[in-house]
Coordinates of C-alpha atoms and ligand atoms in Angstrom, one line a residue:
M281 CA 30.4 -16.9 -45.4
K282 CA 29.3 -20.6 -45.3
T283 CA 25.5 -21.5 -46.4
Q284 CA 25.2 -22.7 -43.0
D285 CA 26.3 -19.7 -41.3
M286 CA 24.1 -17.8 -43.6
N287 CA 21.1 -19.5 -42.6
R288 CA 21.7 -19.0 -39.1
D289 CA 22.0 -15.5 -39.5
W290 CA 18.6 -15.2 -41.0
I291 CA 17.1 -17.3 -38.5
T292 CA 18.6 -15.1 -35.7
T293 CA 17.1 -12.0 -37.6
A294 CA 13.6 -13.7 -37.6
E295 CA 13.9 -14.6 -34.0
T296 CA 14.7 -11.1 -33.1
L297 CA 12.0 -9.5 -35.4
S298 CA 9.6 -12.1 -33.7
R299 CA 10.6 -11.2 -30.2
A300 CA 10.2 -7.4 -31.0
L301 CA 6.4 -8.0 -31.8
P302 CA 5.2 -6.9 -28.3
Y303 CA 7.3 -3.6 -28.4
M304 CA 6.0 -2.9 -31.9
Q305 CA 2.6 -3.4 -30.7
R306 CA 3.2 -1.1 -27.8
Y307 CA 4.6 1.8 -29.9
S308 CA 2.0 1.3 -32.6
G309 CA 0.6 4.9 -32.8
A310 CA 2.8 6.2 -30.2
I311 CA 4.5 9.5 -30.5
V312 CA 8.3 9.2 -30.2
V313 CA 10.2 12.6 -30.1
I314 CA 13.9 12.0 -30.6
K315 CA 16.5 14.9 -30.2
L316 CA 19.5 14.2 -32.3
G317 CA 22.5 16.1 -30.7
G318 CA 24.9 17.7 -32.8
H319 CA 27.7 15.8 -31.1
A320 CA 25.7 12.4 -31.9
M321 CA 25.7 13.2 -35.7
G322 CA 28.7 11.4 -37.2
S323 CA 29.6 10.1 -40.4
D324 CA 27.4 9.8 -43.5
E325 CA 27.0 6.0 -42.6
G326 CA 25.9 6.7 -39.0
M327 CA 23.3 9.5 -40.3
A328 CA 22.1 6.7 -42.7
S329 CA 21.6 4.3 -40.1
F330 CA 19.9 6.6 -37.7
A331 CA 17.5 7.6 -40.8
R332 CA 16.8 3.9 -41.3
D333 CA 15.9 3.3 -37.7
V334 CA 13.6 6.3 -38.0
V335 CA 11.9 5.0 -41.1
L336 CA 11.5 1.5 -39.6
M337 CA 9.9 3.1 -36.6
Q338 CA 7.2 4.7 -38.8
Q339 CA 6.7 1.6 -41.0
V340 CA 5.8 -0.3 -37.5
G341 CA 3.4 2.4 -36.7
A342 CA 5.0 4.9 -34.6
N343 CA 4.8 8.5 -35.1
P344 CA 8.7 9.8 -34.9
V345 CA 9.4 13.5 -34.5
I346 CA 13.1 14.4 -35.0
V347 CA 14.5 17.7 -33.2
H348 CA 18.1 18.2 -33.9
G349 CA 21.1 20.2 -32.4
G350 CA 24.2 21.5 -34.4
G351 CA 26.7 23.1 -31.9
P352 CA 29.6 21.7 -33.7
M353 CA 28.4 22.6 -37.1
I354 CA 27.6 26.3 -36.0
N355 CA 30.9 26.7 -34.3
A356 CA 32.8 25.5 -37.5
M357 CA 30.9 28.0 -39.7
L358 CA 31.4 30.9 -37.4
E359 CA 35.2 30.1 -37.4
R360 CA 35.1 29.7 -41.4
L361 CA 33.4 33.1 -41.5
D362 CA 35.9 34.5 -39.0
I363 CA 32.8 35.8 -36.7
K364 CA 34.1 36.2 -33.1
S365 CA 32.0 35.7 -30.3
D366 CA 31.5 37.0 -26.6
F367 CA 31.2 34.6 -24.0
V368 CA 29.3 35.0 -20.6
N369 CA 29.9 32.2 -17.8
G370 CA 31.2 30.0 -20.7
K371 CA 28.2 30.6 -22.9
R372 CA 28.2 32.1 -26.4
V373 CA 26.4 35.3 -26.6
T374 CA 24.2 35.0 -29.6
D375 CA 24.4 38.5 -31.2
A376 CA 22.8 39.5 -34.5
P377 CA 25.3 38.3 -37.0
T378 CA 25.9 35.1 -34.9
M379 CA 22.2 34.4 -35.1
E380 CA 22.1 34.7 -38.9
V381 CA 24.7 31.9 -39.0
V382 CA 22.8 29.8 -36.5
E383 CA 19.6 30.0 -38.5
M384 CA 21.6 29.1 -41.9
V385 CA 23.4 26.3 -40.4
L386 CA 20.5 24.7 -38.4
S387 CA 17.9 25.4 -40.9
G388 CA 19.7 24.9 -43.9
L389 CA 22.7 22.4 -43.6
V390 CA 21.9 20.3 -40.5
N391 CA 18.1 20.2 -41.1
K392 CA 18.3 19.3 -44.7
R393 CA 20.9 16.6 -44.2
I394 CA 18.7 14.9 -41.9
V395 CA 15.7 15.1 -44.2
Q396 CA 17.8 14.1 -47.2
A397 CA 18.9 10.8 -45.3
I398 CA 15.4 9.9 -44.4
G399 CA 14.3 10.3 -48.0
A400 CA 17.4 8.3 -49.1
Q401 CA 15.9 5.3 -46.9
G402 CA 12.5 5.5 -48.6
G403 CA 10.8 7.8 -45.7
R404 CA 9.0 10.8 -46.3
A405 CA 10.4 13.8 -44.2
V406 CA 9.8 17.4 -44.3
G407 CA 11.9 20.0 -42.5
L408 CA 10.9 22.8 -40.5
S409 CA 11.9 25.1 -37.8
G410 CA 10.0 26.4 -34.8
K411 CA 9.0 29.4 -37.2
D412 CA 7.0 27.2 -39.4
A413 CA 3.2 27.2 -38.8
N414 CA 3.7 28.9 -35.3
L415 CA 5.2 25.8 -34.1
V416 CA 7.4 27.4 -31.3
T417 CA 7.3 31.2 -30.1
C418 CA 9.8 32.4 -27.6
T419 CA 10.7 34.8 -25.0
Q420 CA 14.1 36.1 -24.5
T421 CA 15.8 33.8 -21.9
D422 CA 18.4 36.2 -20.6
P423 CA 19.2 39.6 -22.1
A424 CA 23.1 38.9 -21.4
L425 CA 23.0 35.9 -24.0
G426 CA 21.5 37.8 -26.7
F427 CA 19.1 36.0 -29.1
V428 CA 18.6 32.9 -27.1
G429 CA 15.0 31.8 -26.5
T430 CA 12.9 30.1 -24.2
P431 CA 9.7 28.4 -25.6
S432 CA 6.7 30.2 -24.4
V433 CA 3.9 28.9 -26.7
V434 CA 4.0 25.7 -28.9
D435 CA 1.3 25.0 -31.5
P436 CA 2.0 21.4 -32.6
S437 CA -1.2 21.3 -35.0
I438 CA 1.4 21.4 -38.0
L439 CA 3.0 17.9 -36.6
Q440 CA -0.5 16.2 -36.2
D441 CA -1.1 17.2 -39.8
L442 CA 2.1 15.8 -40.9
F443 CA 1.3 12.5 -38.9
Q444 CA -2.0 12.1 -40.9
S445 CA 0.1 12.2 -44.1
N446 CA 2.7 9.9 -42.8
T447 CA 5.3 12.4 -43.0
I448 CA 8.2 12.7 -40.7
P449 CA 8.9 16.2 -39.2
V450 CA 12.5 17.3 -38.7
I451 CA 12.6 20.3 -36.4
A452 CA 15.6 22.9 -36.4
P453 CA 15.4 24.5 -32.7
L454 CA 14.7 28.0 -33.7
G455 CA 11.6 30.0 -32.7
A456 CA 9.9 33.4 -33.6
G457 CA 9.8 36.1 -30.8
H458 CA 6.8 38.3 -30.2
D459 CA 8.4 41.3 -32.1
G460 CA 9.7 39.4 -35.0
E461 CA 12.9 38.4 -33.6
T462 CA 14.6 35.2 -34.4
F463 CA 15.7 33.2 -31.3
N464 CA 18.0 30.1 -31.0
I465 CA 16.7 27.5 -28.6
N466 CA 18.8 24.7 -26.9
G467 CA 17.8 21.7 -28.9
D468 CA 16.9 19.8 -25.8
T469 CA 14.7 22.5 -24.5
A470 CA 12.9 22.7 -28.0
A471 CA 12.5 18.9 -28.1
G472 CA 11.0 18.7 -24.5
A473 CA 8.7 21.8 -25.2
I474 CA 7.5 20.0 -28.4
A475 CA 7.3 16.6 -26.7
G476 CA 5.3 18.1 -23.7
A477 CA 3.0 19.8 -26.2
L478 CA 2.5 16.6 -28.1
N479 CA 2.0 14.7 -25.0
A480 CA 4.5 12.2 -26.3
D481 CA 5.0 8.6 -25.0
R482 CA 8.8 8.9 -25.3
L483 CA 11.3 11.4 -25.6
L484 CA 14.8 10.3 -26.6
L485 CA 17.9 12.6 -26.2
L486 CA 20.6 11.1 -28.5
T487 CA 24.1 12.6 -27.2
D488 CA 27.7 11.4 -27.4
V489 CA 27.8 9.8 -23.9
A490 CA 26.4 6.3 -22.8
G491 CA 24.0 8.3 -20.4
V492 CA 24.1 10.4 -17.3
K493 CA 27.1 9.7 -15.0
N494 CA 27.5 9.7 -11.4
G495 CA 30.6 11.0 -9.5
E496 CA 32.4 7.8 -10.1
G497 CA 31.7 7.9 -13.9
E498 CA 29.1 5.1 -13.9
V499 CA 26.1 5.5 -16.1
L500 CA 23.0 5.8 -14.0
T501 CA 20.3 3.5 -15.8
E502 CA 17.5 5.0 -13.9
L503 CA 17.3 8.5 -12.4
T504 CA 14.8 10.2 -10.0
A505 CA 14.1 13.8 -9.9
A506 CA 15.8 13.9 -6.3
Q507 CA 18.9 12.5 -7.8
I508 CA 19.0 14.7 -10.8
R509 CA 18.7 17.8 -8.2
A510 CA 21.5 16.5 -6.0
L511 CA 23.8 15.7 -8.9
T512 CA 23.3 19.2 -10.3
A513 CA 23.8 20.9 -6.9
D514 CA 27.4 19.0 -6.4
G515 CA 28.2 19.8 -10.2
T516 CA 28.5 16.1 -11.3
I517 CA 25.9 16.9 -13.9
A518 CA 27.4 19.8 -15.8
G519 CA 27.5 21.8 -19.2
G520 CA 25.5 20.1 -21.9
M521 CA 23.9 17.7 -19.5
I522 CA 22.1 20.3 -17.5
P523 CA 19.6 21.1 -20.1
K524 CA 18.9 17.6 -20.7
T525 CA 18.2 16.4 -17.1
E526 CA 16.3 19.8 -16.9
T527 CA 14.1 19.0 -20.0
A528 CA 13.4 15.5 -18.8
L529 CA 12.0 16.7 -15.5
N530 CA 9.9 19.1 -17.3
A531 CA 8.7 16.8 -20.1
I532 CA 7.6 14.3 -17.3
E533 CA 5.8 17.2 -15.5
N534 CA 3.9 18.0 -18.8
G535 CA 2.9 14.4 -19.4
V536 CA 5.5 12.8 -21.4
R537 CA 5.7 9.2 -20.1
A538 CA 9.3 8.6 -20.1
V539 CA 12.5 10.3 -21.2
V540 CA 15.8 8.6 -22.1
I541 CA 19.3 10.0 -22.5
L542 CA 21.5 7.6 -24.5
D543 CA 24.5 7.3 -26.9
G544 CA 23.3 8.0 -30.3
R545 CA 26.6 7.0 -31.8
V546 CA 25.7 3.4 -31.0
P547 CA 24.3 1.6 -34.0
N548 CA 20.6 1.1 -33.9
A549 CA 20.4 3.1 -30.6
C550 CA 16.8 4.1 -31.2
L551 CA 15.5 0.3 -32.0
L552 CA 17.5 -1.0 -29.1
E553 CA 15.8 1.2 -26.7
L554 CA 12.2 0.9 -28.2
F555 CA 12.1 -2.6 -29.6
T556 CA 14.2 -4.7 -27.3
D557 CA 14.4 -5.3 -23.5
H558 CA 18.0 -4.3 -23.6
G559 CA 17.3 -0.7 -22.3
A560 CA 20.1 1.6 -23.1
G561 CA 21.3 5.0 -21.5
S562 CA 19.6 6.6 -18.5
L563 CA 15.7 6.3 -18.0
I564 CA 13.8 9.1 -16.1
R565 CA 10.0 8.7 -15.6
D566 CA 7.5 9.8 -13.1
Ligands
ATP275 N1 26.9 13.7 -15.2 C1 27.3 13.7 -16.8 N2 27.2 12.6 -17.3 C2 27.4 12.5 -18.6 N3 27.7 13.6 -19.4 C3 28.0 14.8 -18.8 C4 27.7 14.9 -17.2 N4 27.9 16.3 -17.1 C5 28.4 16.8 -18.2 N5 28.3 16.0 -19.2 C6 28.7 16.5 -20.7 O1 27.4 16.7 -21.5 C7 27.9 16.3 -22.9 C8 26.5 16.2 -23.7 O2 25.9 17.5 -24.1 P1 26.3 18.4 -25.5 O3 25.4 19.6 -25.3 O4 27.8 18.6 -25.6 O5 25.7 17.5 -26.5 P2 24.4 17.3 -27.4 O6 23.4 18.1 -26.8 O7 24.3 15.9 -27.7 O8 24.9 18.2 -28.7 P3 24.4 19.6 -29.1 O9 24.4 20.5 -28.1 O10 25.2 20.0 -30.4 O11 22.8 19.2 -29.7 C9 28.7 15.2 -22.8 O12 29.5 14.9 -24.0 C10 29.4 15.4 -21.4 O13 30.7 16.2 -21.6
MG276 MG1 23.5 20.3 -26.1

């Protein structure tokens, strides 16, 4: 690259940083809960870039909280171990042997991969699941689905402690039952419950699509509760998008200011959303 071009590059970077100042001021002290979907987790390079964004967010004064999914990783491990599952209405039944794999993959492999990536970018992260410090207690969602839980009590005090010590919490979506069971929670549902308990300023749901699409396949940049209900009723919002939009509505009701569903595979997706006026994805707010 010629010196002149390099100079222009640096000037552009400085200009961009300068324009981000009002956004940085807005998010100073703000709690931002980010759900990183298993489907949004790609290469090591993508993970490093995500981790760098999270560390930067903290550097400018925000309190990021990561909640992750891991569907594809769980499926791969069940296949490797040759554990067969039953399905009810297209949903996997989480029996006891499946639950063991879910916990090992989420709390072990996926959680630690994110923690390590943040550490490698000079951040300080701690991995936990809903079981740690009584963060998330669950009741069984539906006996037909086995060990799948719905959060009933969230105690976010451990997260406040971690904010105080500049530590980024990375949370696997598992919860303890009232009788000592372990429950698997949908990652979006867990992130929403935690964001609600923290009264978070923003909840970002990072996935593998650009946002919530209408019947024509166009991304809806802003969504109302009425639109979500209509699109769900006619089947346009389906599968993995259902817990996201449900979570968004519940989170808003519980005091979260805004929820954004966006493509986590886009480089710097979180920074684009938080620190520029180029809003990405679908925004749901009250
Ligand atoms: N109306 C819709 N607009 C956009 N995506 C939709 C819609 N209806 C269904 N989907 C599906 O929802 C999927 C996203 O949810 P999914 O559960 O697969 O991913 P995730 O939550 O990011 O990952 P994980 O569940 O592993 O954490 C999209 O890939 C898409 O196929
Ligand atoms: Mg999902």
